[in-house]
């Protein structure tokens, strides 16, 4: 059934964005993507359109460009916005904090102002578990203390605070804040996947590039953490489960207005060595590794209590780590150089 109005996905040509576009098309939505293509790919959009079985309207632009946003809303009757556009590398944020605040915070503010001017008051915001910082207790629920330890996490928390103040002042806004844990995986078709430009910051794309022969070995950042095998533990979430979470959030937004905040994670933690073993089993490839010093800013362990997302959105993660690794390998083996 065709829903009325366009769903605008900022950053929709990126890794999470393209998978989310597939899920939106499958749910019968009309999809409009606004993306600067700094990290995204029009090839990913073309493939997402084919997989989702529908057209995706695309406008290239930057969320910091208010005039471009005003023109976008003037041209398309938008019913809701999924705001995924942003920069998200922790290490890079430490080196370039002003860039992170400009893109993530000023960019979000510019989008909110353009939405308000256009009378669009429904938003799903891509936040992150990094707003919690080092957890006091595990699993992490939405009432856990907020204390980001890097500019990336602080930029996400600043936007969350903007949204909380906005919804308090203008209760007709309908807002969902989604705190992603560790998105990994790829569409099971092998057509869509993560294609980081340059050296991957994150574990899973690095492991898959070692397995496909693009890199000689994995450096494991620390094996002296207080975890079962000494390596860092995270809550890895299949990107298709994450995409489904966005569709579920859109449906669950209270018609009368209001703000909801949920963790999107599996509720299970896996160590770096767990991921390497699962990937070797899924790919049949050996992943050579060496132990290296801890990475500054890393925490030992982090995984979600996802029960609130199940209560409020009727959403839960379906895929386990083996499925995540199988899907990443199918994507990487079929696209050894990504979309290029
Ligand atoms: C996972 C584990 C590393 C690379 C990041 C950011 C943010 C967020 C999720 C969106 C850690 C270890 C990694 C490597 C390694 N995304 N590691 N060798 O840091 O938990 O979170 O991704 O919000 O981008 O917060 O993810 O994949 O970088 O690290 O040993 O080459 O793998 O130490 O224990 P992280 P990650």
XYZ file of C-alpha atoms and ligand atoms in Angstrom:
376
model
C 0.000 0.000 0.000
C 1.449 3.371 -1.009
C 1.824 5.645 2.007
C 1.058 9.345 1.400
C 4.024 11.712 1.031
C 7.733 11.078 0.606
C 10.009 9.638 3.258
C 13.178 11.731 3.108
C 16.354 9.815 4.029
C 19.326 12.107 4.576
C 22.505 10.093 4.081
C 20.444 7.489 2.236
C 23.292 6.662 -0.177
C 25.480 5.425 2.677
C 25.895 1.970 4.213
C 23.000 2.083 6.698
C 21.031 4.474 4.489
C 20.943 2.229 1.424
C 19.818 -0.783 3.472
C 17.152 1.388 5.105
C 15.912 2.501 1.669
C 15.372 -1.152 0.732
C 13.301 -1.728 3.877
C 11.278 1.451 3.271
C 10.489 0.456 -0.321
C 9.483 -3.029 0.812
C 7.122 -1.398 3.336
C 5.447 0.545 0.515
C 6.967 3.979 1.170
C 7.962 6.555 -1.451
C 11.679 7.193 -0.859
C 13.608 10.403 -1.432
C 17.349 10.520 -0.683
C 19.377 13.640 0.051
C 23.092 12.827 0.228
C 26.355 14.729 -0.329
C 28.018 11.528 -1.659
C 31.052 12.253 0.556
C 30.640 8.714 1.951
C 27.728 7.486 -0.142
C 27.391 5.935 -3.579
C 24.824 6.319 -6.365
C 25.620 2.698 -7.273
C 24.383 1.684 -3.827
C 21.156 3.627 -4.492
C 20.654 1.947 -7.862
C 21.079 -1.463 -6.257
C 18.814 -0.538 -3.312
C 16.117 0.514 -5.781
C 16.360 -2.831 -7.612
C 16.313 -4.833 -4.365
C 13.435 -2.829 -2.890
C 11.439 -2.973 -6.118
C 10.815 0.737 -6.422
C 12.193 4.070 -7.596
C 14.343 6.172 -5.276
C 14.343 9.918 -5.943
C 17.798 11.350 -5.372
C 19.012 14.905 -4.762
C 22.693 15.524 -4.088
C 23.305 18.006 -1.313
C 24.675 18.746 2.133
C 22.483 19.066 5.226
C 24.465 22.160 6.220
C 23.052 23.914 3.118
C 19.779 25.416 4.365
C 18.847 26.842 0.938
C 19.241 23.390 -0.645
C 17.027 21.905 2.058
C 14.371 24.595 1.589
C 14.382 23.892 -2.153
C 14.049 20.154 -1.457
C 11.007 20.608 0.793
C 9.476 23.033 -1.705
C 9.814 20.439 -4.487
C 8.747 17.278 -2.624
C 5.808 16.864 -0.203
C 7.731 15.119 2.607
C 5.747 13.309 5.307
C 8.676 12.205 7.503
C 12.466 12.453 7.680
C 15.008 9.776 8.607
C 18.150 11.735 9.457
C 21.163 9.473 8.887
C 23.563 11.966 7.263
C 26.610 12.572 9.418
C 30.206 11.673 10.174
C 30.864 8.792 12.552
C 34.489 7.798 13.056
C 35.477 8.101 16.704
C 39.209 8.483 16.025
C 38.642 11.073 13.318
C 36.359 13.038 15.642
C 39.190 13.359 18.176
C 41.454 14.755 15.442
C 38.793 16.991 13.820
C 36.223 17.983 16.469
C 35.011 21.162 14.737
C 34.222 19.196 11.570
C 32.136 16.763 13.630
C 30.241 19.551 15.381
C 29.661 21.389 12.108
C 28.341 18.370 10.187
C 26.517 16.511 12.937
C 25.240 19.387 15.090
C 24.925 22.383 12.731
C 23.765 20.071 9.962
C 21.013 18.626 12.157
C 19.982 22.118 13.290
C 19.764 23.297 9.685
C 17.599 20.280 8.840
C 15.270 20.828 11.816
C 14.821 24.504 10.888
C 14.055 23.614 7.266
C 11.604 20.913 8.402
C 9.831 23.364 10.708
C 9.619 25.997 7.972
C 8.097 23.397 5.651
C 5.643 22.127 8.277
C 7.298 18.681 8.486
C 7.380 17.532 12.116
C 8.081 13.796 11.981
C 11.674 12.672 12.469
C 13.665 9.495 13.101
C 17.187 10.379 14.248
C 20.265 8.183 13.912
C 21.939 8.378 17.313
C 24.538 6.069 18.802
C 25.452 3.993 21.846
C 28.514 6.208 22.103
C 26.301 8.728 23.947
C 26.577 6.395 26.980
C 30.377 6.423 27.176
C 31.900 3.784 29.452
C 28.882 1.932 30.906
C 28.451 1.782 34.688
C 26.444 -1.427 34.367
C 25.627 -3.919 31.620
C 23.442 -4.418 29.698
C 22.865 -0.740 28.920
C 19.261 0.466 29.038
C 17.926 3.890 27.969
C 18.007 5.200 31.538
C 21.775 4.630 31.782
C 23.897 7.704 32.458
C 24.922 9.653 29.357
C 28.616 10.473 29.204
C 30.247 10.348 25.770
C 34.044 10.161 25.795
C 34.775 11.623 22.354
C 33.581 14.449 20.078
C 31.603 12.036 17.893
C 29.536 10.828 20.860
C 29.232 14.364 22.199
C 27.942 15.594 18.825
C 25.233 12.919 18.875
C 24.267 13.820 22.438
C 24.043 17.518 21.491
C 21.543 16.674 18.764
C 19.573 14.495 21.159
C 19.410 17.453 23.571
C 18.176 19.709 20.734
C 15.412 17.195 20.031
C 14.397 16.863 23.682
C 14.158 20.660 24.018
C 12.273 20.960 20.728
C 9.699 18.319 21.680
C 9.231 19.939 25.103
C 8.573 23.323 23.464
C 6.532 22.064 20.507
C 4.743 18.853 21.526
C 3.299 18.315 18.053
C 6.715 17.100 16.875
C 6.918 13.297 16.496
C 10.499 12.164 17.114
C 12.230 8.797 17.509
C 15.838 8.719 18.708
C 17.505 5.436 17.733
C 20.736 4.620 19.590
C 22.603 2.220 17.289
C 25.018 -0.248 18.843
C 27.480 -1.761 16.339
C 25.958 -2.038 12.864
C 27.599 -4.731 10.703
C 26.532 -7.161 8.013
C 25.224 -6.772 4.471
C 22.057 -7.412 2.493
C 21.706 -11.215 1.997
C 21.679 -10.714 -1.798
C 25.370 -9.735 -1.627
C 24.498 -6.599 -3.632
C 24.749 -4.063 -0.790
C 27.373 -3.739 1.919
C 29.806 -1.567 3.795
C 32.325 0.147 1.524
C 34.437 2.423 3.726
C 36.643 4.865 1.837
C 40.293 4.381 2.828
C 41.402 2.254 5.775
C 38.405 0.957 7.722
C 38.097 2.304 11.265
C 35.659 -0.431 12.258
C 36.374 -4.088 12.992
C 34.077 -5.954 10.600
C 35.050 -4.242 7.335
C 38.712 -4.591 8.291
C 38.294 -8.333 8.953
C 36.478 -8.829 5.638
C 39.189 -6.942 3.733
C 41.843 -9.195 5.331
C 39.801 -12.287 4.394
C 39.467 -11.170 0.762
C 43.194 -10.434 0.553
C 43.119 -6.646 0.465
C 45.035 -6.404 3.781
C 47.683 -8.728 5.254
C 46.459 -9.018 8.857
C 44.178 -7.631 11.560
C 45.605 -5.680 14.496
C 43.616 -6.542 17.622
C 43.550 -3.383 19.740
C 44.256 -4.779 23.200
C 43.916 -8.263 24.697
C 44.219 -7.174 28.336
C 40.677 -5.929 28.894
C 38.587 -7.356 31.792
C 36.605 -9.554 29.355
C 36.472 -13.366 28.912
C 39.281 -13.466 26.339
C 40.816 -10.047 27.027
C 39.581 -8.420 23.811
C 36.868 -5.777 23.441
C 33.222 -6.871 23.596
C 30.497 -5.182 21.544
C 26.842 -5.660 20.573
C 27.003 -6.300 16.819
C 23.712 -5.715 15.009
C 22.847 -6.822 11.466
C 22.322 -3.777 9.253
C 19.085 -5.297 7.892
C 17.747 -5.601 11.442
C 18.765 -1.992 11.960
C 16.966 -0.957 8.757
C 13.821 -2.740 9.943
C 14.107 -0.792 13.199
C 13.729 2.471 11.256
C 10.563 1.264 9.537
C 9.184 0.094 12.872
C 10.023 3.457 14.482
C 8.160 5.333 11.745
C 5.088 3.203 12.369
C 5.316 3.519 16.155
C 5.629 7.311 16.342
C 2.687 8.592 18.389
C 0.183 10.294 16.077
C -0.483 13.018 18.617
C 3.196 13.917 18.971
C 5.959 13.029 21.401
C 9.486 11.692 21.639
C 10.700 8.143 22.099
C 14.259 6.919 22.602
C 15.323 3.303 22.103
C 18.509 1.226 21.921
C 18.868 -0.829 18.758
C 21.040 -3.814 19.590
C 20.768 -7.590 19.984
C 21.386 -7.688 23.752
C 24.362 -10.038 23.183
C 28.058 -9.129 23.381
C 30.820 -10.681 21.272
C 34.583 -10.196 21.593
C 36.974 -9.329 18.785
C 38.205 -12.949 18.754
C 34.587 -14.207 18.630
C 34.092 -12.096 15.494
C 37.312 -13.356 13.894
C 36.398 -17.000 14.590
C 32.841 -16.526 13.280
C 34.146 -14.830 10.161
C 36.693 -17.602 9.482
C 33.916 -20.192 9.850
C 31.566 -18.237 7.571
C 34.160 -17.527 4.883
C 36.417 -20.570 5.048
C 39.297 -18.074 5.022
C 41.997 -17.600 7.637
C 42.209 -14.127 9.190
C 45.826 -13.573 10.340
C 46.013 -11.293 13.370
C 48.453 -9.737 15.808
C 47.832 -8.222 19.236
C 48.465 -4.469 19.409
C 48.101 -1.850 22.152
C 44.641 -0.650 23.166
C 43.090 2.061 20.949
C 42.676 5.397 22.831
C 39.025 6.049 23.667
C 37.965 2.378 23.476
C 35.937 0.851 26.287
C 36.168 -2.790 27.419
C 32.600 -3.966 26.948
C 29.265 -2.656 25.739
C 25.976 -4.342 24.887
C 22.351 -3.260 24.890
C 19.232 -4.036 26.835
C 16.925 -3.957 23.766
C 13.681 -4.619 25.646
C 12.339 -1.073 25.278
C 12.565 -1.253 21.474
C 10.580 -4.470 21.616
C 7.959 -2.862 23.861
C 7.631 0.437 21.985
C 8.366 -0.590 18.398
C 7.525 -4.275 18.424
C 11.079 -4.718 17.047
C 13.773 -7.234 17.920
C 16.965 -8.266 16.128
C 16.578 -11.506 14.173
C 20.117 -12.187 12.891
C 22.978 -13.735 14.874
C 26.718 -13.204 14.448
C 27.105 -16.143 12.054
C 24.486 -14.641 9.715
C 26.198 -11.243 9.924
C 29.532 -12.806 8.932
C 28.016 -14.917 6.135
C 26.317 -11.869 4.634
C 29.432 -9.698 4.916
C 31.508 -12.394 3.207
C 28.996 -12.790 0.347
C 29.131 -8.998 -0.211
C 32.932 -8.746 0.094
C 33.674 -11.788 -2.084
C 31.362 -10.510 -4.797
C 32.544 -6.904 -4.527
C 36.218 -7.059 -3.495
C 36.665 -3.343 -4.293
C 33.260 -2.336 -2.934
C 31.095 -0.309 -5.335
C 34.059 0.917 -7.385
C 34.904 -2.739 17.743
C 35.957 -3.513 18.528
C 38.012 -2.321 18.852
C 39.192 -2.285 14.614
C 32.278 2.495 16.538
C 31.946 3.950 16.755
C 30.853 4.361 15.893
C 29.671 3.431 15.970
C 30.047 1.957 16.069
C 27.826 4.394 14.798
C 36.706 -2.661 19.545
C 38.235 -3.555 17.994
C 38.492 -2.471 15.796
C 40.424 -2.957 14.411
C 40.201 -3.976 16.574
N 28.925 3.609 14.770
N 38.999 -3.309 16.757
N 40.891 -3.777 15.397
O 34.608 1.484 18.370
O 32.814 -0.148 19.195
O 32.177 1.770 17.753
O 31.378 1.871 15.635
O 27.442 5.013 15.713
O 31.365 4.379 14.579
O 31.537 4.180 18.069
O 33.472 -0.140 16.772
O 34.309 -1.636 15.014
O 35.725 0.383 15.675
O 35.538 -1.558 17.240
O 40.660 -4.739 17.450
O 41.105 -2.823 13.358
O 36.949 -3.995 17.621
O 39.068 -2.131 19.773
O 36.970 -3.473 20.679
P 33.346 0.732 18.124
P 34.793 -0.703 16.089
